[in-house]
Coordinates of C-alpha atoms (C1' of nucleotides) in Angstrom, one line a residue:
Chain A
M12 CA 190.4 20.5 97.5
K13 CA 191.5 24.0 97.5
V14 CA 192.0 25.8 100.7
L15 CA 189.8 28.9 100.7
P16 CA 190.5 32.1 102.6
G17 CA 189.8 31.8 106.2
G18 CA 186.4 31.9 107.8
G19 CA 187.0 35.3 109.2
A20 CA 183.9 37.4 109.4
A21 CA 182.2 35.1 106.9
M22 CA 179.7 33.8 109.3
S23 CA 178.6 37.0 110.7
G24 CA 178.1 38.2 107.2
P25 CA 175.0 36.5 105.8
V26 CA 173.7 35.2 109.1
L27 CA 173.9 38.5 110.9
R28 CA 172.4 40.2 107.9
K29 CA 169.5 37.8 107.7
L30 CA 168.7 37.9 111.4
Q31 CA 168.8 41.7 111.3
G32 CA 165.9 41.4 109.0
F33 CA 163.9 39.8 111.8
S34 CA 165.1 41.4 114.9
R35 CA 166.9 44.6 116.0
L36 CA 170.3 43.2 117.0
E37 CA 172.9 45.0 119.1
E38 CA 176.6 45.0 118.9
A39 CA 176.9 42.3 121.5
D40 CA 174.5 40.1 119.6
A41 CA 176.6 40.5 116.5
A42 CA 179.7 39.7 118.5
A43 CA 178.1 36.6 119.9
L44 CA 177.3 35.4 116.4
A45 CA 180.8 36.2 115.3
M46 CA 182.1 34.0 118.1
C47 CA 180.6 31.0 116.3
E48 CA 182.6 31.5 113.2
A49 CA 185.3 29.4 114.8
G50 CA 183.5 26.3 113.7
T51 CA 183.2 27.3 110.0
R52 CA 184.3 24.6 107.7
L53 CA 184.2 24.0 104.0
V54 CA 182.1 21.1 102.9
P55 CA 182.1 19.6 99.4
A56 CA 179.0 19.2 97.4
G57 CA 176.9 16.1 97.9
T58 CA 177.8 15.7 101.6
D59 CA 175.3 15.0 104.3
L60 CA 175.6 17.4 107.2
I61 CA 173.1 15.3 109.1
R62 CA 171.4 12.1 108.2
E63 CA 167.9 10.8 108.8
G64 CA 167.8 9.1 112.2
D65 CA 170.7 11.1 113.6
R66 CA 170.1 12.6 117.0
P67 CA 170.7 16.3 116.3
E68 CA 172.1 18.9 118.6
G69 CA 173.4 22.4 118.4
M70 CA 172.8 24.5 115.4
L71 CA 174.0 24.6 111.8
A72 CA 174.5 27.8 109.8
I73 CA 175.3 28.1 106.1
T74 CA 177.4 31.0 105.1
E75 CA 178.2 30.1 101.5
G76 CA 176.6 27.7 99.0
F77 CA 173.4 25.8 98.9
A78 CA 172.3 23.0 101.1
C79 CA 168.9 21.3 101.4
R80 CA 166.7 19.2 103.6
Y81 CA 165.6 16.1 101.8
K82 CA 164.2 12.6 102.1
L83 CA 164.7 9.6 99.9
R84 CA 162.2 6.9 98.9
E85 CA 163.3 3.3 98.8
N86 CA 163.5 3.5 95.0
G87 CA 166.1 6.2 95.4
A88 CA 163.7 9.1 94.5
R89 CA 164.6 12.2 96.3
Q90 CA 162.4 15.0 97.5
I91 CA 163.9 18.3 98.6
M92 CA 161.8 20.0 101.2
A93 CA 163.8 23.1 101.8
Y94 CA 166.8 25.0 100.7
L95 CA 169.4 26.3 103.1
I96 CA 171.1 29.3 101.6
P97 CA 173.7 31.6 103.0
G98 CA 172.4 33.1 106.2
D99 CA 170.1 30.3 107.0
V100 CA 170.4 28.7 110.4
C101 CA 168.8 25.5 111.4
D102 CA 168.3 24.9 115.1
L103 CA 168.8 21.3 115.8
D104 CA 168.2 21.4 119.5
I105 CA 164.6 22.3 118.6
S106 CA 164.0 18.7 118.2
V107 CA 165.4 17.8 121.5
L108 CA 164.9 14.3 122.5
N109 CA 164.3 13.2 119.0
R110 CA 165.8 12.1 115.8
M111 CA 166.0 13.6 112.4
D112 CA 163.1 12.7 110.2
H113 CA 165.0 13.9 107.2
A114 CA 168.5 14.6 106.1
I115 CA 170.4 17.8 105.4
G116 CA 172.9 17.7 102.7
T117 CA 175.0 20.1 100.6
L118 CA 174.0 20.7 97.0
T119 CA 177.2 22.7 96.3
T120 CA 180.4 23.3 98.1
C121 CA 179.3 25.0 101.3
R122 CA 180.8 26.9 104.1
V123 CA 179.2 25.6 107.2
A124 CA 179.3 26.6 110.8
R125 CA 178.4 23.9 113.3
I126 CA 177.4 25.5 116.5
A127 CA 177.8 23.4 119.6
P128 CA 174.9 23.0 122.0
E129 CA 176.4 25.2 124.6
A130 CA 177.2 27.9 122.1
S131 CA 173.7 27.7 120.7
R132 CA 172.3 28.0 124.1
D133 CA 174.3 31.2 124.6
L134 CA 172.9 32.6 121.4
R135 CA 169.4 31.8 122.3
S136 CA 169.9 33.4 125.7
R137 CA 170.2 36.7 124.0
P138 CA 166.6 38.0 123.6
A139 CA 167.1 39.8 120.4
L140 CA 168.9 36.8 118.8
A141 CA 166.3 34.4 120.1
R142 CA 163.6 36.5 118.6
G143 CA 165.3 36.6 115.3
L144 CA 165.9 32.9 115.2
H145 CA 162.4 32.2 116.2
R146 CA 161.0 34.4 113.5
A147 CA 163.3 32.9 111.0
A148 CA 161.9 29.5 112.0
I149 CA 158.4 30.7 111.5
V150 CA 159.2 31.9 108.0
D151 CA 160.8 28.6 107.3
E152 CA 157.5 26.9 108.2
A153 CA 155.6 29.4 106.0
I154 CA 157.9 28.4 103.2
L155 CA 157.0 24.7 103.7
R156 CA 153.4 25.6 103.3
E157 CA 154.0 27.6 100.2
W158 CA 156.0 24.7 98.7
I159 CA 153.0 22.5 99.4
M160 CA 150.9 24.9 97.4
N161 CA 153.5 24.9 94.7
L162 CA 153.6 21.1 94.4
G163 CA 149.9 20.6 94.7
R164 CA 148.4 23.4 92.7
R165 CA 150.9 24.8 90.3
S166 CA 152.0 23.6 86.9
A167 CA 155.6 22.7 86.1
V168 CA 156.5 26.1 84.7
E169 CA 154.6 27.9 87.5
R170 CA 156.5 26.0 90.1
L171 CA 159.8 27.0 88.7
A172 CA 158.8 30.6 88.3
H173 CA 157.6 30.6 91.9
L174 CA 160.7 29.1 93.2
F175 CA 162.9 31.5 91.4
C176 CA 160.9 34.5 92.8
E177 CA 161.1 33.1 96.3
L178 CA 164.9 32.6 96.0
L179 CA 165.3 36.2 94.6
V180 CA 163.7 37.6 97.7
R181 CA 165.6 35.3 100.0
M182 CA 168.9 36.0 98.3
R183 CA 168.3 39.7 98.3
A184 CA 167.7 39.5 102.1
V185 CA 171.3 38.5 102.5
G186 CA 172.7 40.8 99.8
L187 CA 173.5 38.1 97.3
T188 CA 171.5 39.6 94.4
C189 CA 172.4 42.1 91.8
G190 CA 169.2 43.6 90.4
N191 CA 167.0 40.7 89.5
S192 CA 169.8 38.2 89.2
Y193 CA 171.6 35.9 91.5
D194 CA 173.7 32.8 91.5
L195 CA 171.7 29.6 91.4
P196 CA 174.5 27.0 91.6
I197 CA 172.4 23.9 91.6
T198 CA 171.7 21.3 89.0
Q199 CA 168.5 20.7 87.0
L200 CA 168.2 17.4 88.8
D201 CA 168.2 19.3 92.1
L202 CA 165.4 21.6 90.7
A203 CA 163.5 18.5 89.7
D204 CA 163.8 16.9 93.1
T205 CA 162.6 20.2 94.5
T206 CA 159.6 20.7 92.3
G207 CA 158.5 17.1 92.1
M208 CA 159.4 16.7 88.5
T209 CA 161.9 15.0 86.2
S210 CA 165.1 16.7 85.2
V211 CA 164.0 16.3 81.6
H212 CA 160.8 18.1 82.3
V213 CA 162.7 20.8 84.3
N214 CA 164.9 21.3 81.3
R215 CA 161.9 21.8 79.0
S216 CA 160.1 24.1 81.4
L217 CA 163.2 26.2 81.8
G218 CA 163.4 26.4 78.1
E219 CA 159.9 27.6 78.0
L220 CA 160.6 30.3 80.6
R221 CA 163.6 31.4 78.6
R222 CA 161.9 31.5 75.3
A223 CA 159.1 33.6 76.9
G224 CA 161.8 36.1 77.9
L225 CA 161.1 35.6 81.5
I226 CA 164.5 34.2 82.6
E227 CA 168.0 33.9 81.4
R228 CA 170.7 31.7 82.6
K229 CA 174.4 32.2 81.9
G230 CA 176.4 29.6 83.7
K231 CA 175.3 29.6 87.3
R232 CA 173.8 33.1 87.0
L233 CA 170.1 33.3 86.9
T234 CA 168.4 36.5 85.8
L235 CA 164.7 37.1 86.1
C236 CA 164.3 39.3 83.1
D237 CA 160.7 40.1 83.5
L238 CA 160.1 39.8 87.2
A239 CA 156.6 41.3 87.0
R240 CA 155.3 38.8 84.6
L241 CA 157.1 36.0 86.4
M242 CA 155.5 36.9 89.6
E243 CA 152.1 37.2 88.0
M244 CA 152.3 33.8 86.3
A245 CA 153.4 32.1 89.5
E246 CA 151.0 34.2 91.6
F247 CA 154.0 35.0 93.8
R248 CA 153.2 37.1 96.8
P249 CA 156.2 37.5 99.1
N250 CA 154.1 38.2 102.2
Y251 CA 155.0 34.8 103.6
L252 CA 158.7 35.6 103.6
H253 CA 158.5 38.7 105.6
R254 CA 157.8 39.7 109.2
E255 CA 156.4 43.0 110.0
M256 CA 159.1 44.8 111.9
P257 CA 158.1 46.2 115.2
T258 CA 157.2 49.9 114.7
A259 CA 159.3 52.2 116.8
A260 CA 156.5 52.5 119.4
Chain B
M26 CA 121.5 24.5 113.9
K27 CA 121.2 22.1 116.7
V28 CA 122.5 23.0 120.1
L29 CA 124.8 20.4 121.2
P30 CA 125.5 19.4 124.7
G31 CA 127.7 21.9 126.5
G32 CA 131.4 22.1 126.2
G33 CA 132.0 20.6 129.6
A34 CA 135.2 18.6 129.7
A35 CA 135.2 18.3 125.9
M36 CA 138.2 20.5 125.5
S37 CA 140.4 18.8 128.0
G38 CA 139.6 15.5 126.4
P39 CA 141.4 15.4 123.1
V40 CA 143.7 18.3 123.7
L41 CA 144.9 17.0 127.0
R42 CA 145.2 13.6 125.6
K43 CA 147.3 14.7 122.8
L44 CA 149.6 16.9 124.8
Q45 CA 150.1 14.1 127.3
G46 CA 151.7 12.3 124.4
F47 CA 154.3 15.0 124.2
S48 CA 154.9 16.0 127.8
R49 CA 154.3 14.7 131.3
L50 CA 151.5 16.9 132.5
E51 CA 150.4 17.5 136.0
E52 CA 147.0 18.0 137.5
A53 CA 147.4 21.7 137.5
D54 CA 148.3 21.7 133.8
A55 CA 145.2 19.7 133.0
A56 CA 143.1 22.1 135.1
A57 CA 144.6 25.1 133.3
L58 CA 143.7 23.5 130.0
A59 CA 140.2 22.8 131.2
M60 CA 139.8 26.5 132.1
C61 CA 140.0 27.3 128.5
E62 CA 136.9 25.2 127.7
A63 CA 134.9 28.3 128.4
G64 CA 135.4 29.5 124.9
T65 CA 134.3 26.3 123.2
R66 CA 131.9 26.9 120.4
L67 CA 130.3 24.9 117.7
V68 CA 131.2 26.1 114.2
P69 CA 129.5 24.9 111.0
A70 CA 131.3 23.3 108.2
G71 CA 132.9 25.5 105.6
T72 CA 133.6 28.4 108.0
D73 CA 136.8 30.3 108.1
L74 CA 138.2 30.5 111.6
I75 CA 140.9 32.8 110.4
R76 CA 141.5 34.4 107.1
E77 CA 144.6 35.1 105.2
G78 CA 145.8 38.5 106.1
D79 CA 144.2 38.5 109.5
R80 CA 146.4 39.4 112.4
P81 CA 146.2 36.4 114.6
E82 CA 146.4 36.2 118.3
G83 CA 145.7 33.7 121.1
M84 CA 145.3 30.1 120.3
L85 CA 142.8 27.9 118.6
A86 CA 142.0 24.3 119.7
I87 CA 139.9 21.8 117.9
T88 CA 138.0 19.3 120.1
E89 CA 135.6 17.9 117.5
G90 CA 135.5 17.7 113.8
F91 CA 138.1 18.4 111.0
A92 CA 139.5 21.8 110.1
C93 CA 142.4 22.7 107.8
R94 CA 144.9 25.2 106.9
Y95 CA 144.6 26.2 103.2
K96 CA 145.4 28.7 100.5
L97 CA 143.5 29.6 97.4
R98 CA 144.7 30.5 93.9
E99 CA 143.2 33.2 91.9
N100 CA 141.4 30.7 89.8
G101 CA 139.8 29.3 92.9
A102 CA 141.9 26.2 93.2
R103 CA 142.4 25.3 96.8
Q104 CA 145.4 23.6 98.5
I105 CA 145.1 22.2 101.9
M106 CA 148.4 22.2 103.8
A107 CA 147.4 20.7 107.1
Y108 CA 144.5 19.0 108.9
L109 CA 143.5 20.1 112.3
I110 CA 141.9 17.2 114.0
P111 CA 140.5 16.9 117.6
G112 CA 143.3 17.7 120.0
D113 CA 145.2 19.9 117.6
V114 CA 146.1 23.3 118.9
C115 CA 147.4 26.1 116.8
D116 CA 149.3 28.8 118.4
L117 CA 148.6 32.0 116.7
D118 CA 150.7 34.2 118.9
I119 CA 153.6 32.4 117.4
S120 CA 153.4 34.7 114.5
V121 CA 153.4 37.8 116.7
L122 CA 153.7 41.0 114.7
N123 CA 152.6 39.3 111.6
R124 CA 149.6 38.3 109.5
M125 CA 148.3 35.0 108.4
D126 CA 149.8 33.8 105.2
H127 CA 147.1 31.2 104.9
A128 CA 143.5 30.6 106.2
I129 CA 142.1 28.1 108.6
G130 CA 138.7 26.8 107.9
T131 CA 136.4 24.0 109.0
L132 CA 135.8 21.0 106.8
T133 CA 133.1 19.7 109.0
T134 CA 131.1 21.0 111.9
C135 CA 133.7 21.6 114.5
R136 CA 133.8 22.3 118.2
V137 CA 136.4 25.0 118.6
A138 CA 138.0 26.7 121.6
R139 CA 139.3 30.1 121.0
I140 CA 141.9 30.9 123.6
A141 CA 142.5 34.5 124.3
P142 CA 146.0 35.9 124.3
E143 CA 146.2 36.2 128.0
A144 CA 144.9 32.7 128.6
S145 CA 147.3 31.3 126.1
R146 CA 150.1 33.1 127.9
D147 CA 149.0 31.4 131.0
L148 CA 149.1 28.1 129.4
R149 CA 152.6 28.7 128.0
S150 CA 153.8 29.9 131.3
R151 CA 153.4 26.3 132.6
P152 CA 156.7 24.5 131.6
A153 CA 155.1 21.1 131.0
L154 CA 152.4 22.6 128.8
A155 CA 154.8 24.9 127.0
R156 CA 157.0 21.8 126.2
G157 CA 154.0 19.9 125.0
L158 CA 152.8 22.7 122.8
H159 CA 156.3 23.2 121.4
R160 CA 156.8 19.6 120.6
A161 CA 153.4 19.4 119.0
A162 CA 154.4 22.3 116.8
I163 CA 157.6 20.6 115.8
V164 CA 155.6 17.5 114.8
D165 CA 153.3 19.8 112.8
E166 CA 156.3 21.0 110.9
A167 CA 157.5 17.4 110.3
I168 CA 154.1 16.7 108.8
L169 CA 154.5 19.6 106.4
R170 CA 157.7 18.0 105.2
E171 CA 156.1 14.6 104.8
W172 CA 153.3 16.2 102.8
I173 CA 155.8 17.7 100.5
M174 CA 157.3 14.3 100.0
N175 CA 153.8 13.0 99.4
L176 CA 153.0 15.6 96.8
G177 CA 156.3 15.5 95.1
R178 CA 157.3 11.9 95.0
R179 CA 154.3 9.7 95.5
S180 CA 151.6 8.6 93.0
A181 CA 147.9 9.3 93.5
V182 CA 147.2 6.0 95.2
E183 CA 150.2 6.2 97.4
R184 CA 149.4 9.7 98.5
L185 CA 146.0 8.7 99.7
A186 CA 147.4 5.6 101.3
H187 CA 150.0 7.6 103.1
L188 CA 147.5 10.2 104.3
F189 CA 145.2 7.5 105.6
C190 CA 148.1 5.9 107.6
E191 CA 149.1 9.3 109.0
L192 CA 145.5 10.0 110.1
L193 CA 145.2 6.6 111.7
V194 CA 148.2 7.4 113.9
R195 CA 147.0 10.9 114.7
M196 CA 143.5 9.8 115.4
R197 CA 144.7 7.0 117.6
A198 CA 146.8 9.4 119.6
V199 CA 143.6 11.1 120.7
G200 CA 141.6 7.9 121.2
L201 CA 139.4 8.3 118.1
T202 CA 140.2 5.0 116.4
C203 CA 138.7 1.6 116.8
G204 CA 141.2 -0.9 115.6
N205 CA 142.3 0.2 112.2
S206 CA 139.2 2.4 111.5
Y207 CA 138.2 5.9 112.2
D208 CA 135.8 8.5 111.1
L209 CA 137.0 10.5 108.1
P210 CA 134.1 13.0 107.8
I211 CA 135.5 14.9 104.8
T212 CA 134.6 15.0 101.2
Q213 CA 136.5 13.6 98.2
L214 CA 137.0 17.1 97.1
D215 CA 138.7 17.9 100.3
L216 CA 141.0 14.9 99.8
A217 CA 141.7 16.1 96.3
D218 CA 142.6 19.6 97.5
T219 CA 144.9 17.9 100.1
T220 CA 146.7 15.6 97.7
G221 CA 146.9 17.9 94.8
M222 CA 144.6 16.0 92.6
T223 CA 141.1 16.2 91.2
S224 CA 138.1 14.9 93.0
V225 CA 137.4 12.6 90.0
H226 CA 140.9 11.1 90.3
V227 CA 140.5 10.8 94.1
N228 CA 137.4 8.8 93.5
R229 CA 139.1 6.5 91.1
S230 CA 142.1 6.0 93.3
L231 CA 139.9 5.3 96.3
G232 CA 138.2 2.7 94.2
E233 CA 141.5 1.2 93.4
L234 CA 142.5 0.9 97.1
R235 CA 139.1 -0.5 97.9
R236 CA 139.3 -3.1 95.1
A237 CA 142.7 -4.1 96.3
G238 CA 141.2 -4.8 99.7
L239 CA 143.3 -2.2 101.4
I240 CA 140.5 0.1 102.6
E241 CA 136.8 0.1 103.1
R242 CA 134.5 3.0 103.6
K243 CA 131.1 2.9 105.0
G244 CA 129.5 6.3 105.3
K245 CA 132.1 8.4 107.1
R246 CA 133.9 5.5 108.5
L247 CA 137.2 4.5 107.0
T248 CA 138.8 1.2 107.7
L249 CA 142.3 0.3 106.8
C250 CA 141.7 -3.4 106.2
D251 CA 145.3 -4.3 105.4
L252 CA 147.3 -1.8 107.2
A253 CA 150.6 -3.6 106.6
R254 CA 150.2 -3.5 102.9
L255 CA 148.9 0.0 103.0
M256 CA 152.0 1.2 104.9
E257 CA 154.3 -0.7 102.7
M258 CA 152.9 0.7 99.5
A259 CA 153.0 4.3 100.8
E260 CA 156.3 3.7 102.5
F261 CA 154.7 5.1 105.6
R262 CA 157.0 5.3 108.6
P263 CA 155.4 7.0 111.6
N264 CA 158.7 8.2 113.0
Y265 CA 158.0 11.8 112.0
L266 CA 154.8 11.8 114.2
H267 CA 156.4 10.8 117.4
R268 CA 158.6 12.3 120.0
E269 CA 160.8 10.1 122.1
M270 CA 159.5 10.6 125.6
P271 CA 162.0 11.5 128.2
T272 CA 163.2 8.3 129.8
A273 CA 162.6 8.3 133.5
A274 CA 166.1 9.4 134.3
Chain C
dC15 C1' 109.2 12.9 98.9
dG16 C1' 111.8 16.1 96.3
dC17 C1' 116.4 18.5 96.7
dT18 C1' 121.1 19.0 96.5
dA19 C1' 125.8 18.0 97.5
dG20 C1' 128.7 14.4 96.9
dA21 C1' 130.1 10.1 94.6
dT22 C1' 130.7 7.4 90.2
dT23 C1' 131.7 6.5 85.6
dG24 C1' 133.0 7.1 80.7
dA25 C1' 135.4 9.4 76.9
dT26 C1' 139.0 12.4 75.7
dA27 C1' 142.8 15.8 76.2
dA28 C1' 146.8 17.6 78.5
dC29 C1' 150.7 17.2 81.1
dT30 C1' 154.6 14.9 82.8
dG31 C1' 157.5 10.8 82.9
dT32 C1' 160.5 7.3 80.6
dC33 C1' 164.0 5.8 77.6
dA34 C1' 167.6 6.9 74.7
dA35 C1' 171.0 9.3 72.2
dG36 C1' 173.8 13.1 71.6
dG37 C1' 176.3 17.6 72.9
dG38 C1' 179.0 20.8 75.8
dC39 C1' 181.9 22.1 79.4
dG40 C1' 185.0 21.8 83.1
dG41 C1' 188.4 19.3 85.4
dT42 C1' 192.2 15.9 85.5
dG43 C1' 196.2 13.7 84.1
dG44 C1' 199.7 13.0 80.7
Chain D
dC7 C1' 198.9 22.5 76.5
dC8 C1' 195.9 19.1 75.0
dA9 C1' 193.1 14.8 75.1
dC10 C1' 190.1 12.3 77.9
dC11 C1' 186.3 11.6 81.0
dG12 C1' 182.3 12.4 83.5
dC13 C1' 178.6 15.1 84.8
dC14 C1' 175.1 17.7 83.2
dC15 C1' 172.3 19.8 79.8
dT16 C1' 169.3 19.0 75.4
dT17 C1' 166.2 16.9 72.5
dG18 C1' 163.1 13.4 70.3
dA19 C1' 159.7 9.7 70.4
dC20 C1' 156.6 7.4 73.0
dA21 C1' 154.0 5.8 77.3
dG22 C1' 151.6 6.6 81.5
dT23 C1' 149.2 9.4 84.7
dT24 C1' 146.1 12.8 85.8
dA25 C1' 142.9 16.5 84.4
dT26 C1' 138.6 17.8 81.9
dC27 C1' 134.1 17.6 80.6
dA28 C1' 129.7 15.6 81.1
dA29 C1' 126.2 12.7 82.7
dT30 C1' 124.1 9.8 86.0
dC31 C1' 123.5 7.9 90.4
dT32 C1' 122.9 8.1 95.5
dA33 C1' 122.2 9.2 100.0
dG34 C1' 121.3 12.4 103.6
dC35 C1' 118.1 16.1 104.8
dG36 C1' 114.3 19.3 105.3

DNA sequence: CGCTAGATTGATAACTGTCAAGGGCGGTGG
DNA sequence: CCACCGCCCTTGACAGTTATCAATCTAGCG
């Protein structure tokens, strides 16, 4: 595996940027976050960061690449229940005294920061950071609910459209978009395991979206050509992804 | 509408019982919970307790009946993303500074305690209660993930089987089961909106489970006749519903 | 005792999965 | 630098599951 340029400020990049969207952070908060870069490591695609049944501790932050939370059925079927994209942090201490009911694994090569329990306690001891992390967690839960809506009440094409809209908003929040396009470095099988479909059907549905002029895909780059129509067809309303920022009162 | 016997100790019943499953509560904690009974009210079926877009505050506790979190599509399709059964509490302050991204409504007549913001702060100020509420919230999130698995990767019959197993465990935790049976006072349409199906298909799938000797339904009473086989077919593992209790260390 | 919401059932259509066979592209090793 | 290999993407034919539409039945309730 190639050695990539050092972790440097990589971690404080997307994570800081994301949390700033949820809480007004100070210099010291940013510095504390930066401290955690030390643990940044490059992890190849298809690696489990945590397995079901593990006793989690500390935190995990993704600064590059896509990871996911998932579960497997006995027949090998996989269901992805969340994407972890750059800037996403998952607090493992949150389940103190318990074990993982699902696994977290990389979908692509990822740069990951494992934050030790003590370090994560330090982060949480900072009010602004704690608030940001807490709100991010609340949004994560809202995303779970929206995914349930997606799986239960939207058609194949609508599910993909909705997912792409959601990812556009989330990627934009960490500065990883360019207009209405962003890198979606995952496989059609991954999309299938996310949307409860088959990779074959994902392929056909993507074709449908493309032929309708709604999306375009060149390599890993996904472009939402007609965002308005895409949002409309998926009934995408980004309200669940945002927190109202405290007004300067 | 009939006036039912007063709220009395109703609230501290299921709520206390449930939270005790997550945290070791003291007398004073129980008393604090009991204080909140004052707000207990009877709400008819089909009533929204909170609507999408509302600015939530305080807490909401269900002591009798079934309620749910849900969202609607423009065409009227409904997706239920969680059940609130007796003992369940939802902390609305948790989304401080934000608005509901979904609604909460009753599926049956419910006895509901609305806990004012100040009162809920009091509850959370008690460490043991705060811990219990926090862990309950974590389990709620785990349930969301399991439901995603259900919708994405299980067949119609398996989804229902899994749901029934989950409810058995949850109802048992608040003492509302008798052996392997409990009251499931909701409609097949509700089940359909929960499992992402049609009420027609729910009806057929229920028939399939019944003919297979796995379940039995008399009026509102649901009996899981062959729990072992039901759990096996749904690949139900209750681990996501439990927290390891702190060992007496 | 009539009403009405919910439960059933049948026939048919639509959507999505399964199986199978290429095709393309990037990465690896010679 | 090129051929080979493997993973992923595409596509076609067909099967299976679930949705729709419509009618009837049933039980709880006023």
